[in-house]
PDB file of C-alpha atoms in Angstrom:
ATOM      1  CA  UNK H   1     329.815 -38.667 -71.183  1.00 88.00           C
ATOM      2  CA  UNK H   2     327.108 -36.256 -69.749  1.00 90.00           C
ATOM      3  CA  UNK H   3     323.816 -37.020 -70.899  1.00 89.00           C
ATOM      4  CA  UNK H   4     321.224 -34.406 -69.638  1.00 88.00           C
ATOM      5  CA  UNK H   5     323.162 -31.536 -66.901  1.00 88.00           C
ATOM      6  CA  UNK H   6     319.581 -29.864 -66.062  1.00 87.00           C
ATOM      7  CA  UNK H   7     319.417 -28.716 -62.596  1.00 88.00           C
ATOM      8  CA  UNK H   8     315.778 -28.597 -62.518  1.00 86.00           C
ATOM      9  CA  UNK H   9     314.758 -32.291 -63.665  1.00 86.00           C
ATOM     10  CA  UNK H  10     317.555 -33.434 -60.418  1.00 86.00           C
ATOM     11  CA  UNK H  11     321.415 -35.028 -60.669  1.00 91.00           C
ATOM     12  CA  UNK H  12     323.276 -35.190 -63.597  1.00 90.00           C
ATOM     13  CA  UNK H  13     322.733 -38.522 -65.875  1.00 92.00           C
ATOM     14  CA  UNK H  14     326.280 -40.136 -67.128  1.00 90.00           C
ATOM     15  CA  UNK H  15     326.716 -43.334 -69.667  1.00 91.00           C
ATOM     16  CA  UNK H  16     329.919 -44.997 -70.366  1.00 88.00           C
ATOM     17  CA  UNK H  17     330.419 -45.087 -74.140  1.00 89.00           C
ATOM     18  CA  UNK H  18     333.511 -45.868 -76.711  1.00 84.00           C
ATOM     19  CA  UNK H  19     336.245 -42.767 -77.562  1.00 79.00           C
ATOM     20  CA  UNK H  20     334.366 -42.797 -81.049  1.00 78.00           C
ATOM     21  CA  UNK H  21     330.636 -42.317 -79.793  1.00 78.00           C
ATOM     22  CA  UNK H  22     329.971 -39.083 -81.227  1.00 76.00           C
ATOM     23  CA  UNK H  23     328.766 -37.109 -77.734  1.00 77.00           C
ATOM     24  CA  UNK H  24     332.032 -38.152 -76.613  1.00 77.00           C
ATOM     25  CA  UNK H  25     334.089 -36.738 -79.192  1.00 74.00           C
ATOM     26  CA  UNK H  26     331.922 -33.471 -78.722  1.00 75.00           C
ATOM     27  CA  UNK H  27     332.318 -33.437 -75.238  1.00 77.00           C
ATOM     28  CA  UNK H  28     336.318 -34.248 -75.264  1.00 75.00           C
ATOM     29  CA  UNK H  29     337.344 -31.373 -77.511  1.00 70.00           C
ATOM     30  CA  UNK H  30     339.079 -34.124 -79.425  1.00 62.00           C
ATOM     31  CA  UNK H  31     341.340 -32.140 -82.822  1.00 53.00           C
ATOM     32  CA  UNK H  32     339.465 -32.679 -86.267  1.00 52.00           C
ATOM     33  CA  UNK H  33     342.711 -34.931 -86.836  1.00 55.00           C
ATOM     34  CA  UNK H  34     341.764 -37.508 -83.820  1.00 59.00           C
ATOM     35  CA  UNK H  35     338.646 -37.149 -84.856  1.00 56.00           C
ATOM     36  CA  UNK H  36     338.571 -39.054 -88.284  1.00 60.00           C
ATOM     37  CA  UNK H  37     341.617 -41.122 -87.047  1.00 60.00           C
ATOM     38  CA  UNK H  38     338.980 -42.694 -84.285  1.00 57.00           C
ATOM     39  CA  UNK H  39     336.061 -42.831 -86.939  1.00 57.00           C
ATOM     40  CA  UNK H  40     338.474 -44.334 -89.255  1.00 56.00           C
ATOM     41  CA  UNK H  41     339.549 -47.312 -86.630  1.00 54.00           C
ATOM     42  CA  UNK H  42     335.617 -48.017 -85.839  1.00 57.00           C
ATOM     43  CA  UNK H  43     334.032 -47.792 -89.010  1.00 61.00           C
ATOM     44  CA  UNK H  44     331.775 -50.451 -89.015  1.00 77.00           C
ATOM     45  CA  UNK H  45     332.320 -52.004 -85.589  1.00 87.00           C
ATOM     46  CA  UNK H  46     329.164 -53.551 -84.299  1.00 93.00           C
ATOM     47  CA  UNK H  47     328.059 -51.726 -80.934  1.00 93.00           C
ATOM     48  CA  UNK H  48     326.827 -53.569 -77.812  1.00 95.00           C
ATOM     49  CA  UNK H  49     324.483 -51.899 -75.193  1.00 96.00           C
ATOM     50  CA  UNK H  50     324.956 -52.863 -71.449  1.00 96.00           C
ATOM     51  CA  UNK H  51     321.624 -52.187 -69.370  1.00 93.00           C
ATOM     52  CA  UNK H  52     321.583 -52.748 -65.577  1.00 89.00           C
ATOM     53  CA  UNK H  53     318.188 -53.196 -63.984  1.00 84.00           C
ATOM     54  CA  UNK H  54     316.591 -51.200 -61.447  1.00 83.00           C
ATOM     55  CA  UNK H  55     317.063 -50.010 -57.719  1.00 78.00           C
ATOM     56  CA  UNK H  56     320.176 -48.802 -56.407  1.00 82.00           C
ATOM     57  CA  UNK H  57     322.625 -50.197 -58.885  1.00 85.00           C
ATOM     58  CA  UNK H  58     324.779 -47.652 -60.917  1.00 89.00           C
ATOM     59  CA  UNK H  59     326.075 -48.319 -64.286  1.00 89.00           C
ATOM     60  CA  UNK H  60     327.678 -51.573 -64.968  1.00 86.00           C
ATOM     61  CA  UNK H  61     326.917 -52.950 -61.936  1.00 89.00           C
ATOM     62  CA  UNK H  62     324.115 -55.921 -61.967  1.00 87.00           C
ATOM     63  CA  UNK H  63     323.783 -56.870 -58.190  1.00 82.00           C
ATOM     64  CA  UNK H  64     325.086 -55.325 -55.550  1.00 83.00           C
ATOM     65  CA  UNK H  65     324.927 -58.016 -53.000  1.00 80.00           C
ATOM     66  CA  UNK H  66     327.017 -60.321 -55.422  1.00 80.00           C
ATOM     67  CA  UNK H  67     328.910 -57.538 -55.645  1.00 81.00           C
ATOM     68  CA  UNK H  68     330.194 -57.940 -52.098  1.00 86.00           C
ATOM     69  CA  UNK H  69     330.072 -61.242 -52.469  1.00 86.00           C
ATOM     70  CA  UNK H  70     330.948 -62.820 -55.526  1.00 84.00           C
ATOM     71  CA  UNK H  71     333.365 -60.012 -56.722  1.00 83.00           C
ATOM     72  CA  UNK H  72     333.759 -57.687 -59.538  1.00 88.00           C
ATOM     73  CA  UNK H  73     333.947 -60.397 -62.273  1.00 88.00           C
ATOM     74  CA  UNK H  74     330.393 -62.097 -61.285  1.00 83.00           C
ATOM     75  CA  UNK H  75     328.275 -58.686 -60.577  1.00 88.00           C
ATOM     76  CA  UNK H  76     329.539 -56.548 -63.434  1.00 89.00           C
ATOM     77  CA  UNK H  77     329.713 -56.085 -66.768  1.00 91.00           C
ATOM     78  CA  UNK H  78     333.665 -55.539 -66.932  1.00 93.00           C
ATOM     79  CA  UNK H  79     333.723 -58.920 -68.064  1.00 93.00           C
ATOM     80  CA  UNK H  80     331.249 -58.659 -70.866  1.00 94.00           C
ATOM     81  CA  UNK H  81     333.297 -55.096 -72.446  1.00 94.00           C
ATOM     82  CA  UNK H  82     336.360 -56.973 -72.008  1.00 94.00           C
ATOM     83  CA  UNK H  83     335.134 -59.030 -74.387  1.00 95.00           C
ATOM     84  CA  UNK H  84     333.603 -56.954 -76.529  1.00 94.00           C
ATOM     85  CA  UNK H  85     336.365 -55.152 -76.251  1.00 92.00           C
ATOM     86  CA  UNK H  86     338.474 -58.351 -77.712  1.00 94.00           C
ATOM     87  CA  UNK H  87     335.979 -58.643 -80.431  1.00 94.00           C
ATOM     88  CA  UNK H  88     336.465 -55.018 -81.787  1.00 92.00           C
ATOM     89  CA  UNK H  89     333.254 -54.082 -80.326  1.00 93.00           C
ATOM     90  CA  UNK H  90     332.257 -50.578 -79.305  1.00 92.00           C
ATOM     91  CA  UNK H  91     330.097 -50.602 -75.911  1.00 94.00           C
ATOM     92  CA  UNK H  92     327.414 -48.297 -74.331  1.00 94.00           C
ATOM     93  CA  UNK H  93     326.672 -48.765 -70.847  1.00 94.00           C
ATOM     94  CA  UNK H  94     324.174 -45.844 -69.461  1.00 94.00           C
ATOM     95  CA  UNK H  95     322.891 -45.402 -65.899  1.00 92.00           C
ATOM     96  CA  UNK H  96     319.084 -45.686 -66.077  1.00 91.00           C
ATOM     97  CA  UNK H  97     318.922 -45.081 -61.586  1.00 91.00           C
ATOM     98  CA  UNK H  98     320.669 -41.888 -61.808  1.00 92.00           C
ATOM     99  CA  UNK H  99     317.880 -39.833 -60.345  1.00 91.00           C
ATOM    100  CA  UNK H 100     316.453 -42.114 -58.593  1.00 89.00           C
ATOM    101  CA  UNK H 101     314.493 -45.306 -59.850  1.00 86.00           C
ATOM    102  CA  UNK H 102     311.167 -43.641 -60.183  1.00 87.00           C
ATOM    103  CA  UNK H 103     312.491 -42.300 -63.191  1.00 89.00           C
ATOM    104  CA  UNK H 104     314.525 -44.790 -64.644  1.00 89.00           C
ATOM    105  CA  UNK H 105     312.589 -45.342 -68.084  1.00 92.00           C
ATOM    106  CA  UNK H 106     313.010 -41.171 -68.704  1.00 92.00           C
ATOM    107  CA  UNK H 107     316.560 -41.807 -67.561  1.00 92.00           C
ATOM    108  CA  UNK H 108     317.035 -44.760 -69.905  1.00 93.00           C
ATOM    109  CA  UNK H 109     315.685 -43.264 -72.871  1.00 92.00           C
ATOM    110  CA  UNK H 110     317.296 -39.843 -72.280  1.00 91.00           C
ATOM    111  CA  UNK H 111     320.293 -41.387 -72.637  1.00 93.00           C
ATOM    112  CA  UNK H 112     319.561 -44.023 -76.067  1.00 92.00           C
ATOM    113  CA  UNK H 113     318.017 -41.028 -77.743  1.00 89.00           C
ATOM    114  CA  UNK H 114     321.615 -38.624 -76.583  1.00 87.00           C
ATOM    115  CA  UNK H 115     323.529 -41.700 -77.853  1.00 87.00           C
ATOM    116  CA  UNK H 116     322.237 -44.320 -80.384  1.00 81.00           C
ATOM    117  CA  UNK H 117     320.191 -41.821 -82.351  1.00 70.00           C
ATOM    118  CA  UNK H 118     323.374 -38.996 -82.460  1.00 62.00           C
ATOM    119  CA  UNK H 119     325.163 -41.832 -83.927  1.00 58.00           C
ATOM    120  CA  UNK H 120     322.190 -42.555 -86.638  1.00 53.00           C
ATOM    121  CA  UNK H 121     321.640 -39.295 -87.573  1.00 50.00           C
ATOM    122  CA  UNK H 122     325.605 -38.714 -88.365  1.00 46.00           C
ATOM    123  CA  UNK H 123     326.063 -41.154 -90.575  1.00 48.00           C
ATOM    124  CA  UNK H 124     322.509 -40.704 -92.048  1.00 46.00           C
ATOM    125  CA  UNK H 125     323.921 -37.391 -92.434  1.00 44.00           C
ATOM    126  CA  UNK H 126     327.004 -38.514 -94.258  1.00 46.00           C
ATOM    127  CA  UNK H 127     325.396 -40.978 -96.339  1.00 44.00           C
ATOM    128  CA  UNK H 128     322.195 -38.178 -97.669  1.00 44.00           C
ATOM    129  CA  UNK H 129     324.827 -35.874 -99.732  1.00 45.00           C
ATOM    130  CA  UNK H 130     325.249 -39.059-101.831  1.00 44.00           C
ATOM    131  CA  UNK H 131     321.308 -40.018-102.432  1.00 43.00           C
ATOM    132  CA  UNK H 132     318.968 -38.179-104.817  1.00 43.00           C
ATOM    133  CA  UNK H 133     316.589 -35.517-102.799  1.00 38.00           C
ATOM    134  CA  UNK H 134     313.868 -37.612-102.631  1.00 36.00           C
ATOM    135  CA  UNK H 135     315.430 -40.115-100.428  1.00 37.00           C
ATOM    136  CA  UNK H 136     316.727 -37.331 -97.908  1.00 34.00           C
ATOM    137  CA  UNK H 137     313.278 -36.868 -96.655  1.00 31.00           C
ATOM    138  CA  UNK H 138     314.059 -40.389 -95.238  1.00 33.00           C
ATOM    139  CA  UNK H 139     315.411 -41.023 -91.959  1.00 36.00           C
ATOM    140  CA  UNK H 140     317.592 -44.025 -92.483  1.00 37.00           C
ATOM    141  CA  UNK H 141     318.934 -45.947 -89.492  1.00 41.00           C
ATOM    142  CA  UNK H 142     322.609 -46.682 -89.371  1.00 58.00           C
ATOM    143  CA  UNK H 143     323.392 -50.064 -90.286  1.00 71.00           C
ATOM    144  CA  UNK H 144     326.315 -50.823 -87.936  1.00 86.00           C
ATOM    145  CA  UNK H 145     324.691 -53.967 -85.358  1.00 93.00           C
ATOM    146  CA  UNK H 146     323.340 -53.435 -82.419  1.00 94.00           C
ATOM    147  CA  UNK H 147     323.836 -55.885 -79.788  1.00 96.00           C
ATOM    148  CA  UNK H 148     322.047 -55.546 -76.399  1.00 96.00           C
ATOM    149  CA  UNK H 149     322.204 -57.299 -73.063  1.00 95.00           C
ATOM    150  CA  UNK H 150     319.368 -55.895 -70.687  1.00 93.00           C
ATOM    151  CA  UNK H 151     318.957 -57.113 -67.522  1.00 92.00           C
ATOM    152  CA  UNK H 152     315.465 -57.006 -64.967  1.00 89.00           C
ATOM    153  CA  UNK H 153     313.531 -53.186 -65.422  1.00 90.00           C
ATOM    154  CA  UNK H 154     316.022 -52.656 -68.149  1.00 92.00           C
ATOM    155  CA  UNK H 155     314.747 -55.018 -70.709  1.00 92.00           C
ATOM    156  CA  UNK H 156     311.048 -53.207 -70.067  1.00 92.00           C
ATOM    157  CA  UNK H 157     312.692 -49.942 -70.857  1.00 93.00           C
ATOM    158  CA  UNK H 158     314.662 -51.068 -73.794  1.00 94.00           C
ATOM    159  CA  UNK H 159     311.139 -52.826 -75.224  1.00 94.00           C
ATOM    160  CA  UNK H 160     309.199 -48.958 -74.275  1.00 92.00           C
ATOM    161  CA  UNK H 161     311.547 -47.354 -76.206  1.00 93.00           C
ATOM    162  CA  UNK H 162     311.638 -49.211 -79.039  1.00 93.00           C
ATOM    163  CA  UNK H 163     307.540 -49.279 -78.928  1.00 91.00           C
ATOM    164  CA  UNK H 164     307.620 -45.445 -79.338  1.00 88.00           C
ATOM    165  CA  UNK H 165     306.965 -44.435 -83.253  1.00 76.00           C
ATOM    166  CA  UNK H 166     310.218 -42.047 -82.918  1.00 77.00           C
ATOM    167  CA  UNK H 167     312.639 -44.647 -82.234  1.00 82.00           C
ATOM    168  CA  UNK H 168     311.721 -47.452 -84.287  1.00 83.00           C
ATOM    169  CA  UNK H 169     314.474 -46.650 -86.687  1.00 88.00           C
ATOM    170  CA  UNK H 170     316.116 -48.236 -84.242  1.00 92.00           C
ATOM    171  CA  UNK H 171     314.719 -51.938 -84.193  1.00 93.00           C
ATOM    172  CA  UNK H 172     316.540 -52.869 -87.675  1.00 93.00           C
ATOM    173  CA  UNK H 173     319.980 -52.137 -86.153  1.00 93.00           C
ATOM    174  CA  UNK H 174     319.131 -54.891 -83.530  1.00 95.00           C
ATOM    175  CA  UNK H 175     321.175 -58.134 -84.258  1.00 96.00           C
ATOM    176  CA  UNK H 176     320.716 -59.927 -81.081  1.00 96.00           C
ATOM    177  CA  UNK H 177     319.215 -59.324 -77.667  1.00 96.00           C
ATOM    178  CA  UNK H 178     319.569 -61.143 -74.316  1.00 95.00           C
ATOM    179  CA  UNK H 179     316.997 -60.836 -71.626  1.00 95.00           C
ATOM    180  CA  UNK H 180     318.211 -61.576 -68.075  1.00 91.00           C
ATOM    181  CA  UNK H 181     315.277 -61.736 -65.370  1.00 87.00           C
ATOM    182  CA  UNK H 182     313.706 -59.145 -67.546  1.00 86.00           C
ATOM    183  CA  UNK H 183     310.284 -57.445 -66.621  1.00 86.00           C
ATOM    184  CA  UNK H 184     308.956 -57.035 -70.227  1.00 87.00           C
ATOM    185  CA  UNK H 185     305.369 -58.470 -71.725  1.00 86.00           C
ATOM    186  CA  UNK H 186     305.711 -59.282 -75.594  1.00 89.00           C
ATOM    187  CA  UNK H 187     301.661 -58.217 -75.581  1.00 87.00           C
ATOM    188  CA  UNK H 188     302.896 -54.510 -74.969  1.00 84.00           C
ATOM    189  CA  UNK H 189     303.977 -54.537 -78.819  1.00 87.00           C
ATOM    190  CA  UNK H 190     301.400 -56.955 -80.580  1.00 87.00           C
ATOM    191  CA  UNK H 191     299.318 -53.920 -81.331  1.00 83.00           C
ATOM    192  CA  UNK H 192     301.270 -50.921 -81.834  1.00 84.00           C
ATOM    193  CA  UNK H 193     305.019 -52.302 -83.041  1.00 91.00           C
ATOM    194  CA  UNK H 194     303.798 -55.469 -84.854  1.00 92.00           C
ATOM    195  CA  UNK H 195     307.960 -55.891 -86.160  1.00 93.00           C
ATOM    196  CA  UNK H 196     308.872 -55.485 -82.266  1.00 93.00           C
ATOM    197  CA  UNK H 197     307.095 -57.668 -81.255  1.00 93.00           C
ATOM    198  CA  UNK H 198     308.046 -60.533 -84.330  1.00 94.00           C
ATOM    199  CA  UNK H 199     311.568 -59.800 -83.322  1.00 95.00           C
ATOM    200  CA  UNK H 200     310.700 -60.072 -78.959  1.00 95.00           C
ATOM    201  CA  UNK H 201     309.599 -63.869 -80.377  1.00 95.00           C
ATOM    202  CA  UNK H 202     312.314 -64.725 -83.097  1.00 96.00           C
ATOM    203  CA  UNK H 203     315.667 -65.918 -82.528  1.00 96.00           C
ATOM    204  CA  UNK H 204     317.510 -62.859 -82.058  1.00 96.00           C
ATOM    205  CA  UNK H 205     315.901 -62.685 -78.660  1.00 96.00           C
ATOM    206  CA  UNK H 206     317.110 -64.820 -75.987  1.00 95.00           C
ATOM    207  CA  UNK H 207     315.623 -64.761 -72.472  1.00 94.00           C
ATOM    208  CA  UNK H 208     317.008 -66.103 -69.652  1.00 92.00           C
ATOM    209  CA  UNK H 209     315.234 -66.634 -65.829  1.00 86.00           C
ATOM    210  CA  UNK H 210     317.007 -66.829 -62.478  1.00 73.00           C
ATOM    211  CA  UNK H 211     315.401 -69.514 -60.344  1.00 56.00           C
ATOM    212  CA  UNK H 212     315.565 -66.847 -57.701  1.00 58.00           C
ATOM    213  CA  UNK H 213     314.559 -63.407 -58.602  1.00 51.00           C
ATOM    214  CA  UNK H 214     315.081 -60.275 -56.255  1.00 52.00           C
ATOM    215  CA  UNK H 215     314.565 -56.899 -56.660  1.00 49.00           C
ATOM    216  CA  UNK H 216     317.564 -55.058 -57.709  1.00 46.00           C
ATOM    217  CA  UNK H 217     317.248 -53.193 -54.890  1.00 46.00           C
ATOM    218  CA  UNK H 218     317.312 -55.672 -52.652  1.00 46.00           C
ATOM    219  CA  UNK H 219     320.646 -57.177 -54.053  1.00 47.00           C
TER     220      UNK H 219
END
């Protein structure tokens, strides 16, 4: 889907989400039909973000050097949505070094706030005709899971954006979240997002190290 076509603020930023993201069906001209047909089929399926880290890699892609390499199954994430995919799992993958990695984390978040939060507010939306009007004043979070995989500058940006007081209606979506080589500091949210930074030390994050870390632009 396109995420932000602005001439002025440089190339266009793309993400790869499911048929039933919401900017998708906007964007396809799907029939009202297909529409609730798709909505129908995912109702309730847990989502899982892909985040790449930063450099020259594109979307999906986690290295490019074990690209060349290794192959397709050891440097992507085509493995990881084929599996989700088995699972019944929608997937988001957006492409934080679209214009360039000095602006990844405006990249990144561009594209969570065009995608995750569309999502929320729908079915907030849907679910606020039902509730008295005292509750509408609200903004509820959806409660389909969140599942994240962010890998090297990625997992700063994903921590950033959750630290920022309009997208914290985010964190209780978040099942589970792997760091891979990640860049983030748990002390960014001790102060300001006291629940981010309980979940950055429970169990629903895992982080995980490479023995040999290089820049992503290097690989």
């Amino acid at each position: 889907v396109m995420v932000c076509n602005d001439p002025n603020r440089g190339k266009p930023v793309r993400a790869l989400v499911h048929k039933t993201s919401r900017l998708y069906r906007k964007q396809s001209g799907l029939e009202l039909e297909d529409l609730r047909r798709e909505e129908q089929d995912a109702d309730g399926a847990p989502t899982l973000l892909l985040a790449t880290g930063r450099g020259k890699v594109r979307a999906g892609i986690f290295s490019r050097n074990q690209l060349m390499t290794g192959g397709i199954e050891s440097a992507t994430a085509l493995p990881m949505v084929r599996d989700a995919r088995a699972r019944g799992m929608r997937c988001i993958i957006p492409d934080p070094n679209a214009r360039g990695e000095r602006y990844g984390m405006e990249t990144f978040g561009r594209t969570i706030s065009a995608i995750v939060d569309s999502e929320d507010q729908a079915e907030s939306s849907e679910t606020q005709k039902q509730r008295p009007q005292q509750q509408q004043d609200e903004r509820e979070s959806s409660n389909t899971p969140l599942y994240v995989l962010a890998h090297s500058a990625s997992g700063a940006q994903f921590v950033r954006h959750l630290r920022e007081a309009a997208n914290k209606h985010i964190l209780p979506r978040v099942r589970a979240v792997a760091f891979t080589d990640s860049t983030h500091n748990v002390q960014w949210a001790k102060k300001d997002a006291p629940e981010l930074a309980r979940m950055l030390e429970s169990s629903r994050s895992l982080y995980v190290r490479s023995s040999d870390v290089r820049r992503d632009a290097d690989a």
